[in-house]
Coordinates of C-alpha atoms in Angstrom, one line a residue:
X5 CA 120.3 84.3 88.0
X6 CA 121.3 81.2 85.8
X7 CA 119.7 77.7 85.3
X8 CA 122.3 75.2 86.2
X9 CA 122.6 71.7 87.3
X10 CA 124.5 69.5 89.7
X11 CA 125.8 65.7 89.3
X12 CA 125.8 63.7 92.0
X13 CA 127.4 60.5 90.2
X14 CA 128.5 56.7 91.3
X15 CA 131.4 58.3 93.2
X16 CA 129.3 59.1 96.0
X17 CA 127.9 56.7 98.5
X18 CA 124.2 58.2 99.5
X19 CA 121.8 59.5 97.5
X20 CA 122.0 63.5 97.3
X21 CA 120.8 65.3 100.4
X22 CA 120.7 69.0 99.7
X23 CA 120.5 69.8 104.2
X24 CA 124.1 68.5 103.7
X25 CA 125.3 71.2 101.1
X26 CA 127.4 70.0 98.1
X27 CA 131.1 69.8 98.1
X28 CA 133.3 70.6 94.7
X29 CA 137.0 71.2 94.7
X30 CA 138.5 74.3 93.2
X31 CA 142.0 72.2 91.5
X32 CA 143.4 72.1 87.9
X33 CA 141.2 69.7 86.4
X34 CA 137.7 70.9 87.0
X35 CA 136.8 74.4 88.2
X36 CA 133.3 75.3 89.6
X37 CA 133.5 79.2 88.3
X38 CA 132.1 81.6 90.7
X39 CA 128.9 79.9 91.7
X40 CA 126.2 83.4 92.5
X41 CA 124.0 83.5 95.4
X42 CA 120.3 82.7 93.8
X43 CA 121.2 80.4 90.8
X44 CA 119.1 77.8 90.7
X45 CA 120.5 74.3 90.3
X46 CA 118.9 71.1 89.2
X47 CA 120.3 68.1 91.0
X48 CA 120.9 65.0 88.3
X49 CA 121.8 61.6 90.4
X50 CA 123.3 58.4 89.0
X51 CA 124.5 56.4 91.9
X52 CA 126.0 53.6 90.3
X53 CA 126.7 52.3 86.5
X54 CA 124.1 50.9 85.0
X55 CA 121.6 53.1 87.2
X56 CA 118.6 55.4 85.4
X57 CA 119.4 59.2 85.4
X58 CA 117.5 60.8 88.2
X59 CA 116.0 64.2 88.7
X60 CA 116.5 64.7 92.7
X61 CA 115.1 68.5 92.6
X62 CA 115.6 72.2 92.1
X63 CA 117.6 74.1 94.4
X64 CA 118.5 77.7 95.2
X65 CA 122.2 78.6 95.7
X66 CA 122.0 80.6 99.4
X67 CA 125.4 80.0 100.6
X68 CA 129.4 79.2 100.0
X69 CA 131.5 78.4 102.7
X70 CA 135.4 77.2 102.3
X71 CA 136.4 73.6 103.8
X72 CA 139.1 73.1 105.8
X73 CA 142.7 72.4 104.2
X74 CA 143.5 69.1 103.5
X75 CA 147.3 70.0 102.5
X76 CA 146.7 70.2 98.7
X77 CA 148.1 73.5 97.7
X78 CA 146.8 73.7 94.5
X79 CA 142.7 72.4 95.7
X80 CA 140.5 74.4 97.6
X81 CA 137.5 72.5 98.7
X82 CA 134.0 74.8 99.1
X83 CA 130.5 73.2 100.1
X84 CA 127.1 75.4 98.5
X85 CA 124.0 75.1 100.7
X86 CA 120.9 75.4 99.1
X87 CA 116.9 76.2 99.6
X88 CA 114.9 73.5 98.6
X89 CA 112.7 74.7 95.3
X90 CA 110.8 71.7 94.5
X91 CA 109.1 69.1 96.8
X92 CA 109.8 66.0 95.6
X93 CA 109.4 63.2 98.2
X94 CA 111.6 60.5 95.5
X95 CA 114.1 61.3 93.1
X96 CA 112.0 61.0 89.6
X97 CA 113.4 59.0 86.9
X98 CA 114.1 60.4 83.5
X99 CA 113.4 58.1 80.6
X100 CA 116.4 59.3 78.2
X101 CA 114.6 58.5 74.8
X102 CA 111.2 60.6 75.9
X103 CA 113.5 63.2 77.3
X104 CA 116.1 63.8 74.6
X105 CA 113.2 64.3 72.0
X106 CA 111.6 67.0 74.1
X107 CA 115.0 69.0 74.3
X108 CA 115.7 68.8 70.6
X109 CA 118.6 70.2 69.2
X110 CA 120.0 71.5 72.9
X111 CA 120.4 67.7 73.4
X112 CA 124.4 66.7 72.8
X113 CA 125.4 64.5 69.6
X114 CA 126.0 60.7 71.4
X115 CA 129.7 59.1 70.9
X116 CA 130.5 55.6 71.3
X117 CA 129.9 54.9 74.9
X118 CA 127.7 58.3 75.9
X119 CA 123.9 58.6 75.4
X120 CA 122.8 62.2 74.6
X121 CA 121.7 62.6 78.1
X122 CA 124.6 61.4 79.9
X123 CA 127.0 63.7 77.6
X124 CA 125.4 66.4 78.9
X125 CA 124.7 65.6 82.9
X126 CA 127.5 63.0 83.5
X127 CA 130.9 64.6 82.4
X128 CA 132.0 65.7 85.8
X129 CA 133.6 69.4 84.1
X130 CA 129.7 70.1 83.3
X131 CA 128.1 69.8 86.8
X132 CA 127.6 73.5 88.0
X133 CA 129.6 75.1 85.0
X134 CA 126.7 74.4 81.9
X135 CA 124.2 76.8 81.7
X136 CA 120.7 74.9 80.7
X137 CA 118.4 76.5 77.4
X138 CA 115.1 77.0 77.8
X139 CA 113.9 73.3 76.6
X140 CA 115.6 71.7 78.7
X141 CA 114.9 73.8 81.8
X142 CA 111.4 73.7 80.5
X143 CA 111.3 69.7 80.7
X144 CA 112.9 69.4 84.0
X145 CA 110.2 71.0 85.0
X146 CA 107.4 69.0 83.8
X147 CA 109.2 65.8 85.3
X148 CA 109.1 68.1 88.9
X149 CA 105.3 69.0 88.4
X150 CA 103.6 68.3 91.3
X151 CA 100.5 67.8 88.6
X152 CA 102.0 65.0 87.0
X153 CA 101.8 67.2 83.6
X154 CA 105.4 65.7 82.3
X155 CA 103.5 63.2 80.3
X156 CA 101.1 64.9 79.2
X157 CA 103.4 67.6 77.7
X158 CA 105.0 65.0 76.2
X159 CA 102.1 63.5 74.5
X160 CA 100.9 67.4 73.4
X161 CA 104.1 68.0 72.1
X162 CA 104.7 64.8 69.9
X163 CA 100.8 65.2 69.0
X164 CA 101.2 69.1 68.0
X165 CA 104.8 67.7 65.6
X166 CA 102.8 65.0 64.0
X167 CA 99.2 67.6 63.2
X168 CA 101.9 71.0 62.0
X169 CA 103.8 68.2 59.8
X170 CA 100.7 66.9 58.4
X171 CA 99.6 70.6 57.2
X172 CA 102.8 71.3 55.8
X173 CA 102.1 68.6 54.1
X174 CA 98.5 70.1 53.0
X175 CA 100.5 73.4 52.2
X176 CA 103.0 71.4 49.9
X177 CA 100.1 70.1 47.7
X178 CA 97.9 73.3 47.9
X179 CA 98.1 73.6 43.5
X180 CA 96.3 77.0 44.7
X181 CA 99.3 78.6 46.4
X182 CA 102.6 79.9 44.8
X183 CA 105.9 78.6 45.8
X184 CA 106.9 81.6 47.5
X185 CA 103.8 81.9 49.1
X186 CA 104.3 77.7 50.9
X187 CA 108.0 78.9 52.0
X188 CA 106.4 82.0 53.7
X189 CA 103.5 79.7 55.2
X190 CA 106.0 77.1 56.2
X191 CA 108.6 79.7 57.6
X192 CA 106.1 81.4 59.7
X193 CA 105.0 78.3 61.4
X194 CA 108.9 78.9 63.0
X195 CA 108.4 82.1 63.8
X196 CA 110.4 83.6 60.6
X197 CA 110.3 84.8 57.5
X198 CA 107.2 87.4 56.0
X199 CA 105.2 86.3 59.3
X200 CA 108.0 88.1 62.1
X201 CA 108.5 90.8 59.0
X202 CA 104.7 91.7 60.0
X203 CA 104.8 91.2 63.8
X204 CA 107.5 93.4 64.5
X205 CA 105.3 96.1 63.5
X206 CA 103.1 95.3 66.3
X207 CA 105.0 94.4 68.9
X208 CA 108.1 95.7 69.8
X209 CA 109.7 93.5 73.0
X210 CA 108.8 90.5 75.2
X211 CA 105.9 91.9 77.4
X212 CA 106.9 90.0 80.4
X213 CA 110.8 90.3 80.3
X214 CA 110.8 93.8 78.3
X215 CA 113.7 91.9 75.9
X216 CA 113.7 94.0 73.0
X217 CA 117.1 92.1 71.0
X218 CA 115.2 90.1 68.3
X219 CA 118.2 87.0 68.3
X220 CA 116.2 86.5 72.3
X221 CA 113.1 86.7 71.1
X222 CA 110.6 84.0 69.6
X223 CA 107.8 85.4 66.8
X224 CA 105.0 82.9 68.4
X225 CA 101.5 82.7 67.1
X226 CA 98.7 83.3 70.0
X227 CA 96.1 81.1 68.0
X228 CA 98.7 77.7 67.3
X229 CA 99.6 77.6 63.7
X230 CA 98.1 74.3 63.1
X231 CA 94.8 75.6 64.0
X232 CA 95.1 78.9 62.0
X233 CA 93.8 79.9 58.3
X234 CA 96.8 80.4 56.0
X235 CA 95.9 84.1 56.6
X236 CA 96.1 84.0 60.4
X237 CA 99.3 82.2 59.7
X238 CA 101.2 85.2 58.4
X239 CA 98.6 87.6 60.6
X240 CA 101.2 89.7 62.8
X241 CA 98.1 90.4 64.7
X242 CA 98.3 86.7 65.6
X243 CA 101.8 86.8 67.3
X244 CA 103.7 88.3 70.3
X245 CA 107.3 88.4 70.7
X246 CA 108.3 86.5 73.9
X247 CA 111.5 85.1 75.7
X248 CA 112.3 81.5 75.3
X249 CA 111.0 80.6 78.2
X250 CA 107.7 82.8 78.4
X251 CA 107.1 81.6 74.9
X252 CA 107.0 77.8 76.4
X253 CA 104.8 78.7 79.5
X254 CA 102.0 80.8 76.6
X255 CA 102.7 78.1 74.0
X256 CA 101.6 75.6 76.6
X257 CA 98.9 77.2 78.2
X258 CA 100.3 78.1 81.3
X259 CA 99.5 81.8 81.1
X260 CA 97.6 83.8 79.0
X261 CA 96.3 87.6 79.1
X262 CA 93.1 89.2 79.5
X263 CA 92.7 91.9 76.4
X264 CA 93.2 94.8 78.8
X265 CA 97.0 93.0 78.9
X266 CA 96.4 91.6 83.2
X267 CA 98.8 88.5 82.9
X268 CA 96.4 84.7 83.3
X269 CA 98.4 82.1 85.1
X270 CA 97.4 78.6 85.6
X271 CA 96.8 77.1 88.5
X272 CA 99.0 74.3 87.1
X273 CA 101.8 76.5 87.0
X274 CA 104.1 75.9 90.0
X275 CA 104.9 78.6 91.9
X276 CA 108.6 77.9 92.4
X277 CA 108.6 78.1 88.7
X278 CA 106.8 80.9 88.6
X279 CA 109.3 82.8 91.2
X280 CA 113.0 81.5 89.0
X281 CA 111.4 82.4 86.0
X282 CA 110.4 85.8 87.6
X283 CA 106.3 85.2 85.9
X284 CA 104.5 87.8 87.8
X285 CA 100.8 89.0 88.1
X286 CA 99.9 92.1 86.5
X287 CA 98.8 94.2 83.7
X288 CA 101.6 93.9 80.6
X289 CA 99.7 96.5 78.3
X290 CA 96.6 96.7 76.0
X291 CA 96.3 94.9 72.6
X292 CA 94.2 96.2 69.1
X293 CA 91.2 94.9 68.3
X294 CA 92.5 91.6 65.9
X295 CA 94.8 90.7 68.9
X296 CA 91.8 90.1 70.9
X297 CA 90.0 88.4 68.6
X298 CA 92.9 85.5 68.8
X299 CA 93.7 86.0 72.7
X300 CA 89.9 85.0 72.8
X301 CA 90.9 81.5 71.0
X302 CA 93.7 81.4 73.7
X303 CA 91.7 81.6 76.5
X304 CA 89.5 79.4 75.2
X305 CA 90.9 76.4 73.8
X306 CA 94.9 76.8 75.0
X307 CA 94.9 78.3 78.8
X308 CA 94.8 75.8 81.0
X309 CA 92.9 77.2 83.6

């Protein structure tokens, strides 16, 4: 199963209505490769120039059916049908500027007449053939929260850069430390350097997913960085190797585990997310004694219960 997303643009007269399938063409120009039964698809809408980018919903791939000829030899037409994922009565509109700083460095560079945003959803050759990373997925999310959590994970986000920015700062000054001993503080706050050296030793593969490949894998602290001692920084105790998108879902608060290792998930996590993400209950195995210690902190001032 991959993330992908649709683009239903100003050549269209209606808004995108997923009980009518979509139609693509199979021809020389743009070619829809082998859509699989179960992707998921996020539908992006712009119905006419000028028009906001909106996020219509999240939609299952359940079917494939050929149209009939229209006496193009070299165009075969197809329409998907789809299960509706998400449950959202209005199509929600996605401020670019808020949204292109949440996806970071998966956002495309701009060019003269393209924002970020509409590089990546509004090139026609894109729509069902670009496979979404994990921030991005991860933000189309929040927007399709039934909570309304998109703006608050905004807000935590920009207010998490602006508190591990101002300790780096702290770390930069600290007369007390050694230059190799800031570059190991500052490197571990991204997961690298001495601090994954130690984790590994501790953990082994993503607990959820059972990735062991450490180029899939995120080093990520289970009490935040920010909040930790320069010790607990480069603790490997205070870390568990997760996917990209587990990471985001413990980072957040979304789930979080008991010390016997049975798997916490908020009630504010979705359960459609919960299902394409393939988050399930269960016990993921026990932790030592210093793990505990931080997955206490977790619980208590991260989880979101």
């Amino acid at each position: 199963m991959t993330n992908n997303f649709l683009y239903h643009g100003p050549s269209n007269e209606v808004p995108f209505d997923y009980r009518g399938g979509y139609g693509f063409s199979q021809n020389t120009r743009y070619k829809f490769d082998n859509p699989q039964i179960s992707d998921v698809y996020y539908v992006i809408q712009k119905l006419r120039n000028g028009d906001p980018l909106e996020l219509v919903g999240k939609f299952e791939l359940v079917g494939k059916k050929e149209e009939p000829d229209k006496g193009n030899p070299k165009e075969k037409r197809f329409r998907l049908q789809f299960r509706e994922l998400s449950k959202v009565s209005i199509p929600v509109q996605i401020d670019e500027d808020e949204f292109t700083a949440r996806i970071g460095e998966e956002a495309p560079e701009p060019n003269y007449r393209w924002t970020p945003l509409t590089t990546l959803f509004c090139h026609q050759a894109n729509s069902g053939n670009y496979e979404l990373g994990g921030k991005t997925v991860a933000a189309l999310e929040d927007l399709l929260s039934p909570t309304g959590d998109s703006g608050l994970i905004f807000n935590e986000e920009e207010n998490r850069r602006k508190d591990e920015k101002r300790k780096e700062k702290e770390i930069e000054h600290d007369s007390s430390l050694s230059d190799t001993d800031k570059v190991a503080l500052v490197k571990s706050r991204r997961g690298q350097g001495k601090y994954k050296n130690n984790l590994t030793k501790i953990e082994r593969h993503c607990r959820l997913t059972g990735t062991t490949n450490l180029s899939h894998l995120r080093a990520s602290h289970i009490k935040p960085w920010a909040k930790s001692t320069n010790a607990e920084r480069l603790d490997g105790n205070n870390g568990l190797l997760l996917a990209p998108h587990v990471d985001h879902l413990f980072d957040y608060g979304y789930i979080s585990f008991e010390n016997d290792g049975t798997l916490l998930i908020s009630r504010k996590l979705d359960a459609s997310t919960m299902k394409s993400w393939g988050v399930k209950s269960g016990n993921y195995g026990t932790f030592n004694a210093k793990q505990m210690r931080y997955l206490q902190y977790h619980r208590k001032h991260v989880f979101k219960v």
